[in-house]
Coordinates of C-alpha atoms (C1' of nucleotides) in Angstrom, one line a residue:
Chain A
X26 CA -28.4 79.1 16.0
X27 CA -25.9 77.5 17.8
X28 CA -22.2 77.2 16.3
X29 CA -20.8 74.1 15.2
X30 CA -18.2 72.7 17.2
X31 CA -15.2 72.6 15.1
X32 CA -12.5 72.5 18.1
X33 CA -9.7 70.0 17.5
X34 CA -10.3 66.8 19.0
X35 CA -6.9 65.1 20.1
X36 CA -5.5 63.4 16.5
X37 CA -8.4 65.0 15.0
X38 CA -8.0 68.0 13.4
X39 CA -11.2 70.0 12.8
X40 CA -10.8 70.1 9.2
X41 CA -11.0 66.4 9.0
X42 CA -14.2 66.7 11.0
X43 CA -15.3 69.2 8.6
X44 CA -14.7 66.4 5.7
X45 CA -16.2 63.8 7.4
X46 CA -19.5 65.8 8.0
X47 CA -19.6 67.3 4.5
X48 CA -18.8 63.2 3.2
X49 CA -21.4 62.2 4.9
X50 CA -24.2 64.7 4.4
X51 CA -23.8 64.1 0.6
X52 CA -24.1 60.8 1.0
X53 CA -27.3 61.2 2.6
X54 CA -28.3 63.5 -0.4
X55 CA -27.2 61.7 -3.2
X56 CA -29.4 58.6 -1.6
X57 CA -32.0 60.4 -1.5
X58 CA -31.8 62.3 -4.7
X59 CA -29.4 61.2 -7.0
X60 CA -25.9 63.0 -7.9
X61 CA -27.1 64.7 -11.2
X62 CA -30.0 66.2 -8.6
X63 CA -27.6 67.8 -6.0
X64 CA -25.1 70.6 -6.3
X65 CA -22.5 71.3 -4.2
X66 CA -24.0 74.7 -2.9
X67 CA -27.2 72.3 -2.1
X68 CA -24.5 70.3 -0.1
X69 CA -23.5 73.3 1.3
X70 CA -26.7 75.1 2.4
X71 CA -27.2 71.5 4.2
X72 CA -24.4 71.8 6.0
X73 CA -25.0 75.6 7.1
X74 CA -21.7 75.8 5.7
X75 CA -20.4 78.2 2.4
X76 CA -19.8 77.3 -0.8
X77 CA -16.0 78.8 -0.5
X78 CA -15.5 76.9 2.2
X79 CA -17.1 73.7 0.5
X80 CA -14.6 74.1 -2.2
X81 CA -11.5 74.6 -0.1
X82 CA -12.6 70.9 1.6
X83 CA -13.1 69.6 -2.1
X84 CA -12.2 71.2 -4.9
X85 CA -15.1 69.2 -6.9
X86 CA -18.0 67.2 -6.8
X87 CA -16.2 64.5 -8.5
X88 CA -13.8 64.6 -5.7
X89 CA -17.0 63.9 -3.3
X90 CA -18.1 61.0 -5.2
X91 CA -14.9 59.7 -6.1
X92 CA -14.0 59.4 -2.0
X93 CA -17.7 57.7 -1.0
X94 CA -16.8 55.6 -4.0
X95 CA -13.8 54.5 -2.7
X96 CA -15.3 54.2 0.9
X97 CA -17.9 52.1 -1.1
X98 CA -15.3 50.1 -2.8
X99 CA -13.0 49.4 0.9
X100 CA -16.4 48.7 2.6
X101 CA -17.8 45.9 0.3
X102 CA -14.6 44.3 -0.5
X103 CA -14.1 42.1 2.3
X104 CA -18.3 41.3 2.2
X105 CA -17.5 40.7 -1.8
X106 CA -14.5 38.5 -0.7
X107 CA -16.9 35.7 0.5
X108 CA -17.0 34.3 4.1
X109 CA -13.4 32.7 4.8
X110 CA -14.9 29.6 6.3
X111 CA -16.6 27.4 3.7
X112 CA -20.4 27.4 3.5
X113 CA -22.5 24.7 4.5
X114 CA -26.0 25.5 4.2
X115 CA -28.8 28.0 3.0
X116 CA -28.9 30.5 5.7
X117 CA -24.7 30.6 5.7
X118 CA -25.5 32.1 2.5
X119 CA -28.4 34.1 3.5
X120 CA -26.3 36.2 5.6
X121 CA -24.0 36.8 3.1
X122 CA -26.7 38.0 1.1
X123 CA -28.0 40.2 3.7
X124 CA -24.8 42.0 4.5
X125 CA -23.9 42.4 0.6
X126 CA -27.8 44.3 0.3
X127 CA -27.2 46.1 3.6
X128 CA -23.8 47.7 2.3
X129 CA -25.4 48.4 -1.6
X130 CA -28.3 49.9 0.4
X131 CA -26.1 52.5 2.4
X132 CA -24.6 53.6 -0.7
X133 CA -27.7 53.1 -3.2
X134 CA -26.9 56.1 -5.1
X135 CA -23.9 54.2 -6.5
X136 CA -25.9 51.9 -8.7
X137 CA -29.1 53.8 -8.6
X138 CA -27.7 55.9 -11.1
X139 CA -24.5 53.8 -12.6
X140 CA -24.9 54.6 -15.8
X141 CA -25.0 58.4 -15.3
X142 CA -22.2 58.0 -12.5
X143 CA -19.9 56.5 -15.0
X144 CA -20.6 58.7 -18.2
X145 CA -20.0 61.6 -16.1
X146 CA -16.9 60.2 -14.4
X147 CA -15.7 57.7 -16.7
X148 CA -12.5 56.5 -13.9
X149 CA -15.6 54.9 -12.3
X150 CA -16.5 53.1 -14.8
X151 CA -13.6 50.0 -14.8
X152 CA -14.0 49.9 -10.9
X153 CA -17.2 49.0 -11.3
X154 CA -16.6 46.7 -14.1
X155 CA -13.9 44.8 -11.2
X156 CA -16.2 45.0 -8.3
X157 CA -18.9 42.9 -10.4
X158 CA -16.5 40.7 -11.8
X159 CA -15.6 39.9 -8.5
X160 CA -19.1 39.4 -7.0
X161 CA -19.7 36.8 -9.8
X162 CA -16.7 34.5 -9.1
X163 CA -17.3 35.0 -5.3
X164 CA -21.4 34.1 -6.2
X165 CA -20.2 30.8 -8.4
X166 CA -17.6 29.9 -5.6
X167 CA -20.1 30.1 -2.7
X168 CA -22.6 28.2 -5.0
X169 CA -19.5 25.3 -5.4
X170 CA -19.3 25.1 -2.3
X171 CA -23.1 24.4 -1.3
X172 CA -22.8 21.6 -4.1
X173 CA -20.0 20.5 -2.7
X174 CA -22.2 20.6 0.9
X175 CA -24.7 18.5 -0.9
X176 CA -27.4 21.5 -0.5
X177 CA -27.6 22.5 -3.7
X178 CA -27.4 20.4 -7.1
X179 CA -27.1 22.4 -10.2
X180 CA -24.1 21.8 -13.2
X181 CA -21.6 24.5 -13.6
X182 CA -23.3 26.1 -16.5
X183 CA -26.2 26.1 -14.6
X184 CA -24.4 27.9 -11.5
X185 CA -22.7 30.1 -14.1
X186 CA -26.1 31.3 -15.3
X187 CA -27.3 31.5 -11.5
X188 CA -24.7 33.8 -10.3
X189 CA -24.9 36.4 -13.3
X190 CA -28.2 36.5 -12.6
X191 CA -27.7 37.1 -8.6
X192 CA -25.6 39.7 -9.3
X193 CA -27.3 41.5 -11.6
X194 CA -30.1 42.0 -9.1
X195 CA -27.8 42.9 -6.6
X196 CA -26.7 45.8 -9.1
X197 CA -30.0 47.1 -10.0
X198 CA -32.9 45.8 -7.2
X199 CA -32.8 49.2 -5.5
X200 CA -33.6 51.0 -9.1
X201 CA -36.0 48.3 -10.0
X202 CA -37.7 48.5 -6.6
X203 CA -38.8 52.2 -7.7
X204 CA -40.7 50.9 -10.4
X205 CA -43.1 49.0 -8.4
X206 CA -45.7 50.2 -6.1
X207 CA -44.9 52.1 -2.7
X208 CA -46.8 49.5 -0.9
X209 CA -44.1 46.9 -1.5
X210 CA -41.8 45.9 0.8
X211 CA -38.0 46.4 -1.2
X212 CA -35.6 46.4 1.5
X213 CA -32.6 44.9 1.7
X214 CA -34.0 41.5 3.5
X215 CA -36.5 41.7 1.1
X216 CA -34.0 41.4 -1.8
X217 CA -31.9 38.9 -0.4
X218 CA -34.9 36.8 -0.5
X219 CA -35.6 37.5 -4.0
X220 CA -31.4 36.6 -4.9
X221 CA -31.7 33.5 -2.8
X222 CA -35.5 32.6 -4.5
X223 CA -33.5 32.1 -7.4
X224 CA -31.6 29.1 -5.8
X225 CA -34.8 27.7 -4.8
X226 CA -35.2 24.7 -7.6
X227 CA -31.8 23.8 -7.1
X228 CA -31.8 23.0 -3.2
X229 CA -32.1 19.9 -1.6
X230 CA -35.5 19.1 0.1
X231 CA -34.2 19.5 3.7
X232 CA -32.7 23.0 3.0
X233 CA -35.9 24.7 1.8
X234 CA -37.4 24.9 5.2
X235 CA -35.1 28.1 5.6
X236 CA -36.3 29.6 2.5
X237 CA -40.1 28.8 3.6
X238 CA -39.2 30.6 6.7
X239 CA -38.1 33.3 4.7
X240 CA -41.1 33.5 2.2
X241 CA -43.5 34.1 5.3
X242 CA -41.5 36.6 6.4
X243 CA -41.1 38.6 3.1
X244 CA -44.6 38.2 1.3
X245 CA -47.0 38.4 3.6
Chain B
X28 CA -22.3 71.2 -47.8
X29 CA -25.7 69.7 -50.1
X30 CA -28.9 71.6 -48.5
X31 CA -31.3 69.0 -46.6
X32 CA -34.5 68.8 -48.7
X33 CA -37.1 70.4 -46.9
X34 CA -39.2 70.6 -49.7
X35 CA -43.1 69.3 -48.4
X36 CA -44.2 65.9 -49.8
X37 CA -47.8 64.9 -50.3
X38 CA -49.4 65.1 -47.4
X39 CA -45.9 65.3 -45.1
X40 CA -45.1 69.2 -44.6
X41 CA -41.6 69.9 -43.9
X42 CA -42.1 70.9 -40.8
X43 CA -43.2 67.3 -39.8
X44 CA -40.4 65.5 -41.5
X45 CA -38.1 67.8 -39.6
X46 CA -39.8 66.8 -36.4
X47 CA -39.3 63.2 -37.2
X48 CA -35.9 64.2 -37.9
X49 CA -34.8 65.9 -34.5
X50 CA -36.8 62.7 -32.7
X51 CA -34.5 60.3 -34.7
X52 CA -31.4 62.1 -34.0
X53 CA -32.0 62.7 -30.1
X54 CA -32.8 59.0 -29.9
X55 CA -29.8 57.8 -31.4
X56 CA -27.6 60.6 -29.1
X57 CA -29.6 59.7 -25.9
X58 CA -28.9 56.1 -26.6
X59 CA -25.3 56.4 -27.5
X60 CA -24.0 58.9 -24.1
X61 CA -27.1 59.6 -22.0
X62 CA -30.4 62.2 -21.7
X63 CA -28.0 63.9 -19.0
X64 CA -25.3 64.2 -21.4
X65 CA -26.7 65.7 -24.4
X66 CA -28.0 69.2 -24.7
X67 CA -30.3 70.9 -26.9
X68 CA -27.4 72.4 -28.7
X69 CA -25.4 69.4 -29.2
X70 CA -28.6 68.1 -31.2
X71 CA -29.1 71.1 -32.9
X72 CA -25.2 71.0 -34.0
X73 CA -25.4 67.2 -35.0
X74 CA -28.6 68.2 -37.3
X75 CA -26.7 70.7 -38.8
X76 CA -29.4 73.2 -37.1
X77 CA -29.9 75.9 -35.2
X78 CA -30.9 75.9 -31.6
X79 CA -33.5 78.3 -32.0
X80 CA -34.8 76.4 -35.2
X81 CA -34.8 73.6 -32.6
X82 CA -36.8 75.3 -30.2
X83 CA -39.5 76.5 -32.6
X84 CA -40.3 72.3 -32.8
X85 CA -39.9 71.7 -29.4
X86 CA -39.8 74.3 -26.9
X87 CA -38.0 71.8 -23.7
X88 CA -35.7 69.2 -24.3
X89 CA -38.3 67.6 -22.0
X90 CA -40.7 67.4 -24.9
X91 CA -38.4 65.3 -26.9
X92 CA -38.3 62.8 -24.2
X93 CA -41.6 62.8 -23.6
X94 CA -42.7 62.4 -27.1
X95 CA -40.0 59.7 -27.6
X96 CA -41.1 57.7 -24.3
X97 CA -44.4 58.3 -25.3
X98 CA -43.7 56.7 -28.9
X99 CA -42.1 53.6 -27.0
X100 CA -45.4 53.1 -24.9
X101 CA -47.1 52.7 -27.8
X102 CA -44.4 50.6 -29.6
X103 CA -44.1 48.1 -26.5
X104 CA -48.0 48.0 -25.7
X105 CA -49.0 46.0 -28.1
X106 CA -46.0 43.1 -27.2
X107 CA -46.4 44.0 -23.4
X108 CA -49.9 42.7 -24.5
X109 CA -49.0 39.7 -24.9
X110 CA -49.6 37.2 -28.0
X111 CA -53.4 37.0 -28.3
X112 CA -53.5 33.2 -28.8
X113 CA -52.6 31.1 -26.0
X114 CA -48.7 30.0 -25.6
X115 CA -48.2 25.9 -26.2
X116 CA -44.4 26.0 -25.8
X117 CA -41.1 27.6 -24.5
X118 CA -40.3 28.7 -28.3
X119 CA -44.0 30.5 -28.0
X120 CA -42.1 32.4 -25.5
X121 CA -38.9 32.6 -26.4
X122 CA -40.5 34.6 -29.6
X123 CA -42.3 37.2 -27.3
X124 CA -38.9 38.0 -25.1
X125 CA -36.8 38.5 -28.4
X126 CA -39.7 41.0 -29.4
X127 CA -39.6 42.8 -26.0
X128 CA -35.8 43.0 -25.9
X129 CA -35.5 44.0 -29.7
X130 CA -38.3 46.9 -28.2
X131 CA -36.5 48.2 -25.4
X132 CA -33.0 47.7 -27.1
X133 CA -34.5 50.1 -29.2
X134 CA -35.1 52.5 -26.9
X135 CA -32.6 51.6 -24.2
X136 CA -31.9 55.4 -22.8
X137 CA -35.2 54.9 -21.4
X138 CA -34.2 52.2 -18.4
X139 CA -30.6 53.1 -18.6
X140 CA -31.2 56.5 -16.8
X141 CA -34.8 55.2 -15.5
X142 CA -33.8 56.8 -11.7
X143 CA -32.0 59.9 -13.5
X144 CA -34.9 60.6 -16.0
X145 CA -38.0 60.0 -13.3
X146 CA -36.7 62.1 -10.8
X147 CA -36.0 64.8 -13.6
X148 CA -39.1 64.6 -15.1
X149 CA -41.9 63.3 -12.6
X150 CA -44.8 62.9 -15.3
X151 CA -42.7 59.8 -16.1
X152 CA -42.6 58.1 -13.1
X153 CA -45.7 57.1 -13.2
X154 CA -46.2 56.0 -17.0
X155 CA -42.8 53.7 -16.1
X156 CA -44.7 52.3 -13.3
X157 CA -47.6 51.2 -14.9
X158 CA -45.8 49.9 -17.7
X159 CA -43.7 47.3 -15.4
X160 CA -46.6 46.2 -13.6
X161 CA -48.5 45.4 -16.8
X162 CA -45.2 43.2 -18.0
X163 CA -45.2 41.9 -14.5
X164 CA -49.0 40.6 -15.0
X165 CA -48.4 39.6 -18.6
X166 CA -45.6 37.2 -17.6
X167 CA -48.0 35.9 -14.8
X168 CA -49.9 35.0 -17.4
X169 CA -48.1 33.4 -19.7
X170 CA -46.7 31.4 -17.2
X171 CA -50.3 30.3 -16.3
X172 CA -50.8 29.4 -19.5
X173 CA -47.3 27.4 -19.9
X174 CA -47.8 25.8 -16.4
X175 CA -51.6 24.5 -18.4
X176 CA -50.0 23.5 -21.4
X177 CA -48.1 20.9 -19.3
X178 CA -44.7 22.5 -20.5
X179 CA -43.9 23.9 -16.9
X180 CA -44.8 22.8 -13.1
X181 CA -44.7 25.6 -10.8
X182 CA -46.9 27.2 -7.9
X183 CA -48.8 30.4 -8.3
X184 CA -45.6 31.9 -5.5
X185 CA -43.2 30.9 -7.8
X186 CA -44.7 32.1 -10.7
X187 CA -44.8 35.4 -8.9
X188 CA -41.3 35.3 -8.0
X189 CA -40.6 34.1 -11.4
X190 CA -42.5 37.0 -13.3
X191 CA -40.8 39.8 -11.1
X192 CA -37.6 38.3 -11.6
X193 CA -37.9 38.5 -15.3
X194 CA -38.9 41.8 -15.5
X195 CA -36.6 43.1 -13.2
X196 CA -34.3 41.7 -16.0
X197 CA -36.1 43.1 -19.0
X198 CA -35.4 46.6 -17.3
X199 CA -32.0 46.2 -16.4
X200 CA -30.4 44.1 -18.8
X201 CA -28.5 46.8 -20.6
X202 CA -27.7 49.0 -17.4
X203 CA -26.2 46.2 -16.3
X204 CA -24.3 45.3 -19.5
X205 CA -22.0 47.9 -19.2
X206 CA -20.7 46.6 -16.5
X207 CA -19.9 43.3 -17.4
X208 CA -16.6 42.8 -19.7
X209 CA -17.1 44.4 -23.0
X210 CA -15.9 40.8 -24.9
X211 CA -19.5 39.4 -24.1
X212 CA -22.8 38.8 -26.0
X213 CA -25.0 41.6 -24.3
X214 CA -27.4 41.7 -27.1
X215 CA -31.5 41.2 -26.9
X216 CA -31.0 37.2 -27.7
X217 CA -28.6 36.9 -25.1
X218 CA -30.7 38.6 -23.2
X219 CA -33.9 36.6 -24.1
X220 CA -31.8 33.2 -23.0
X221 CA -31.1 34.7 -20.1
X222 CA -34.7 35.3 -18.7
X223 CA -35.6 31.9 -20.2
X224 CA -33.0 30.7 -18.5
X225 CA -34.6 31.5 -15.6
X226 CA -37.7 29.4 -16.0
X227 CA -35.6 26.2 -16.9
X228 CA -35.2 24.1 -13.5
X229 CA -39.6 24.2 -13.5
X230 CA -39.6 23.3 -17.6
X231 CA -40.9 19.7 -18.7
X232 CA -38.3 17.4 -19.9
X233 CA -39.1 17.2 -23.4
X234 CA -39.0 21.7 -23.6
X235 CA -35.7 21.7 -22.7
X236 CA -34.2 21.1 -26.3
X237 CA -35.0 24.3 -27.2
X238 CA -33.7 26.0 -24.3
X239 CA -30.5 23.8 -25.0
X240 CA -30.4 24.6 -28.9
X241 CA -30.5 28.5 -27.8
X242 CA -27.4 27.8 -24.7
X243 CA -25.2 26.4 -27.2
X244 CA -26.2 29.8 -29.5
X245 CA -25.6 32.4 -26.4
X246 CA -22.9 30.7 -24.8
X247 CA -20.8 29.1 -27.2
Chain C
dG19 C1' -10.8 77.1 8.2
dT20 C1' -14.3 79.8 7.1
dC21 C1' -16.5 83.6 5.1
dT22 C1' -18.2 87.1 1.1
dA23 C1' -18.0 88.3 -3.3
dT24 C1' -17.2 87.3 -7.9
dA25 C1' -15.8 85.2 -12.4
dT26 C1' -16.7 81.8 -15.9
dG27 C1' -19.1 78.8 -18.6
dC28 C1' -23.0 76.1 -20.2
dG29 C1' -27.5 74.7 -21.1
dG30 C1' -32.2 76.1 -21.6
dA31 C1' -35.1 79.3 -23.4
dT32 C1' -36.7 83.6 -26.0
dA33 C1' -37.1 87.6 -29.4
dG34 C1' -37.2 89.2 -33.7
dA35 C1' -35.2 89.5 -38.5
dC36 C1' -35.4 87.0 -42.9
Chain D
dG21 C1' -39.3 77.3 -40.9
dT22 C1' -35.1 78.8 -40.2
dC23 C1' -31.6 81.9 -38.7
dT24 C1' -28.7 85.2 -35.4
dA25 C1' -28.4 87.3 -31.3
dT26 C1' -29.3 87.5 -26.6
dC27 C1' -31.0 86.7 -21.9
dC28 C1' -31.6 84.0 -17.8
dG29 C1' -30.3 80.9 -14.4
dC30 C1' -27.5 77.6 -12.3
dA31 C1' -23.4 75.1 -11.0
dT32 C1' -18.6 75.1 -10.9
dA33 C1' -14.7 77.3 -9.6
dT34 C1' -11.7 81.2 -7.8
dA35 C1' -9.9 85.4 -5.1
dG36 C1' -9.0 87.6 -1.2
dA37 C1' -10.6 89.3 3.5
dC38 C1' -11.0 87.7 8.3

DNA sequence: GTCTATATGCGGATAGAC
DNA sequence: GTCTATCCGCATATAGAC
């Protein structure tokens, strides 16, 4: 078995290395089989690594979460933030869509298991509670804006609705999407075109040629 | 500290009653903090009981899950069902969304640990899955029969879009609550107006007044 | 920084008396 | 049916050698 190589890089101390590797191998855990599912000597054995020396890197698994959390939380910020240039069709939002699902799906675990997460560690829980605040005024700000465009043509109780509900399966389409049959696609372009289905009745003739594009693509 | 009465009634030994007990206690905890969160002894303790008095009932705290999830499959099959006589208007289905939501209200630990309890106890996975594609059929349905009523005007794709979309609610509504700020309605009727809101930009004209009488209700 | 070895505590589960 | 007492196993956390 070959030893890992933990030599200083320059401005790059091994231990931070070491933090880096363990950050990112429980990441790939906790994906794959929820926090409540993996212990820290689990994280551990992965690595090749000992628990001691697990510990000395993080004194707890809160710690672990806590850090990919905020990773999380510095990573979709500026996606949550909105574009900075104004939208002015479908697909403008589209990739919006497609980035926000790309960046839930790295960190899946997060809302896979929310309620869990922030029972367990309850400092969790009012970051959360900000971060979808924010994704709803962003959602109903972006949706303005088509109107404004003349894409889309819904009231502001009707946008109001629209973005709750956009959000919401933003939140919880990669739990959901374990409750239906393997045989479905439920990636991440897949859910965008679920969240952006729902704007479907609102949008102006000429801007549903995108979405048709879209349907072909993700239920065939 | 009064003695519980154990004594048997007519045809209801004690030892079922005290079942019954231990199920309606471990609902109400696993409702109130999480399955994760609340051990055999803590339900022992709030029952005033032993743990090993617990154990002689049932022998895993898997068993009171299963037996409680089990008791909600046969609660919510009957409205997963469906309303045996056809549906003539929105308020035909407004009635059968209130019932669902009242159901899994009822039992909300279920879906708000759906990823936590499935991976912990497999057996369930499957059960959850069927369940969700029977509600995702059912809705198909009543949408088929709306759509023939003349009360709604939508494609067989969008009614399929539509249906997933509204179960992917039912399970998540109260998973998702939590995250939104604790000052607003999160109940089963806001819930129900929710989903319905969803089907409003394909209703007829004249079944919108319902839909409006419930907005001003839900979002006053 | 990394290891081995160990302490501590809790939840799940059991045995046997009453 | 119900209790007390106890065991097992796991996960978290620590101590101290290298």
């Amino acid at each position: 078995m070959p030893k890992p190589d933990n030599s200083p890089l320059p401005g790059k101390p091994a231990s931070l290395r070491t933090r880096d590797r363990i950050l990112a191998t429980s990441l790939a855990l906790f994906n794959a089989d929820g926090v409540a599912k993996v212990s820290a000597s689990r994280i551990a054995a992965e690595l090749g690594m000992s628990q001691g020396n697990l510990h000395y890197h993080f004194r707890r698994k809160e710690e672990i979460v806590d850090r990919l959390v905020r990773r999380y939380e510095q990573e979709a910020g500026p996606v949550l933030a909105g574009p900075t240039s104004e939208l002015a069709s479908v697909d403008d939002l589209w990739l919006f869509l497609h980035l926000g699902f790309e960046k839930i799906f790295e960190y899946r675990f997060i809302y896979r298991e929310i309620d869990y997460l922030t029972t367990e560690f309850p400092s969790l829980g009012a970051r959360m509670r900000e971060l979808t605040a924010q994704g709803i005024e962003t959602l109903k700000r972006l949706c303005t804006q088509l109107a404004a465009a003349g894409c889309l043509r819904a009231s502001e109780e009707e946008i109001a609705v629209l973005a709750l509900q956009m959000i919401l399966t933003a939140t919880c389409w990669f739990t959901f999407a374990r409750l239906l049959p393997e045989t479905e696609d439920t990636g991440p372009g897949r859910a965008a075109y679920q969240v952006l289905s729902l704007l479907v009745p609102f949008l102006a003739d000429n801007e549903r040629t995108y979405v048709e594009y879209l349907r072909r693509k993700y239920r065939a």
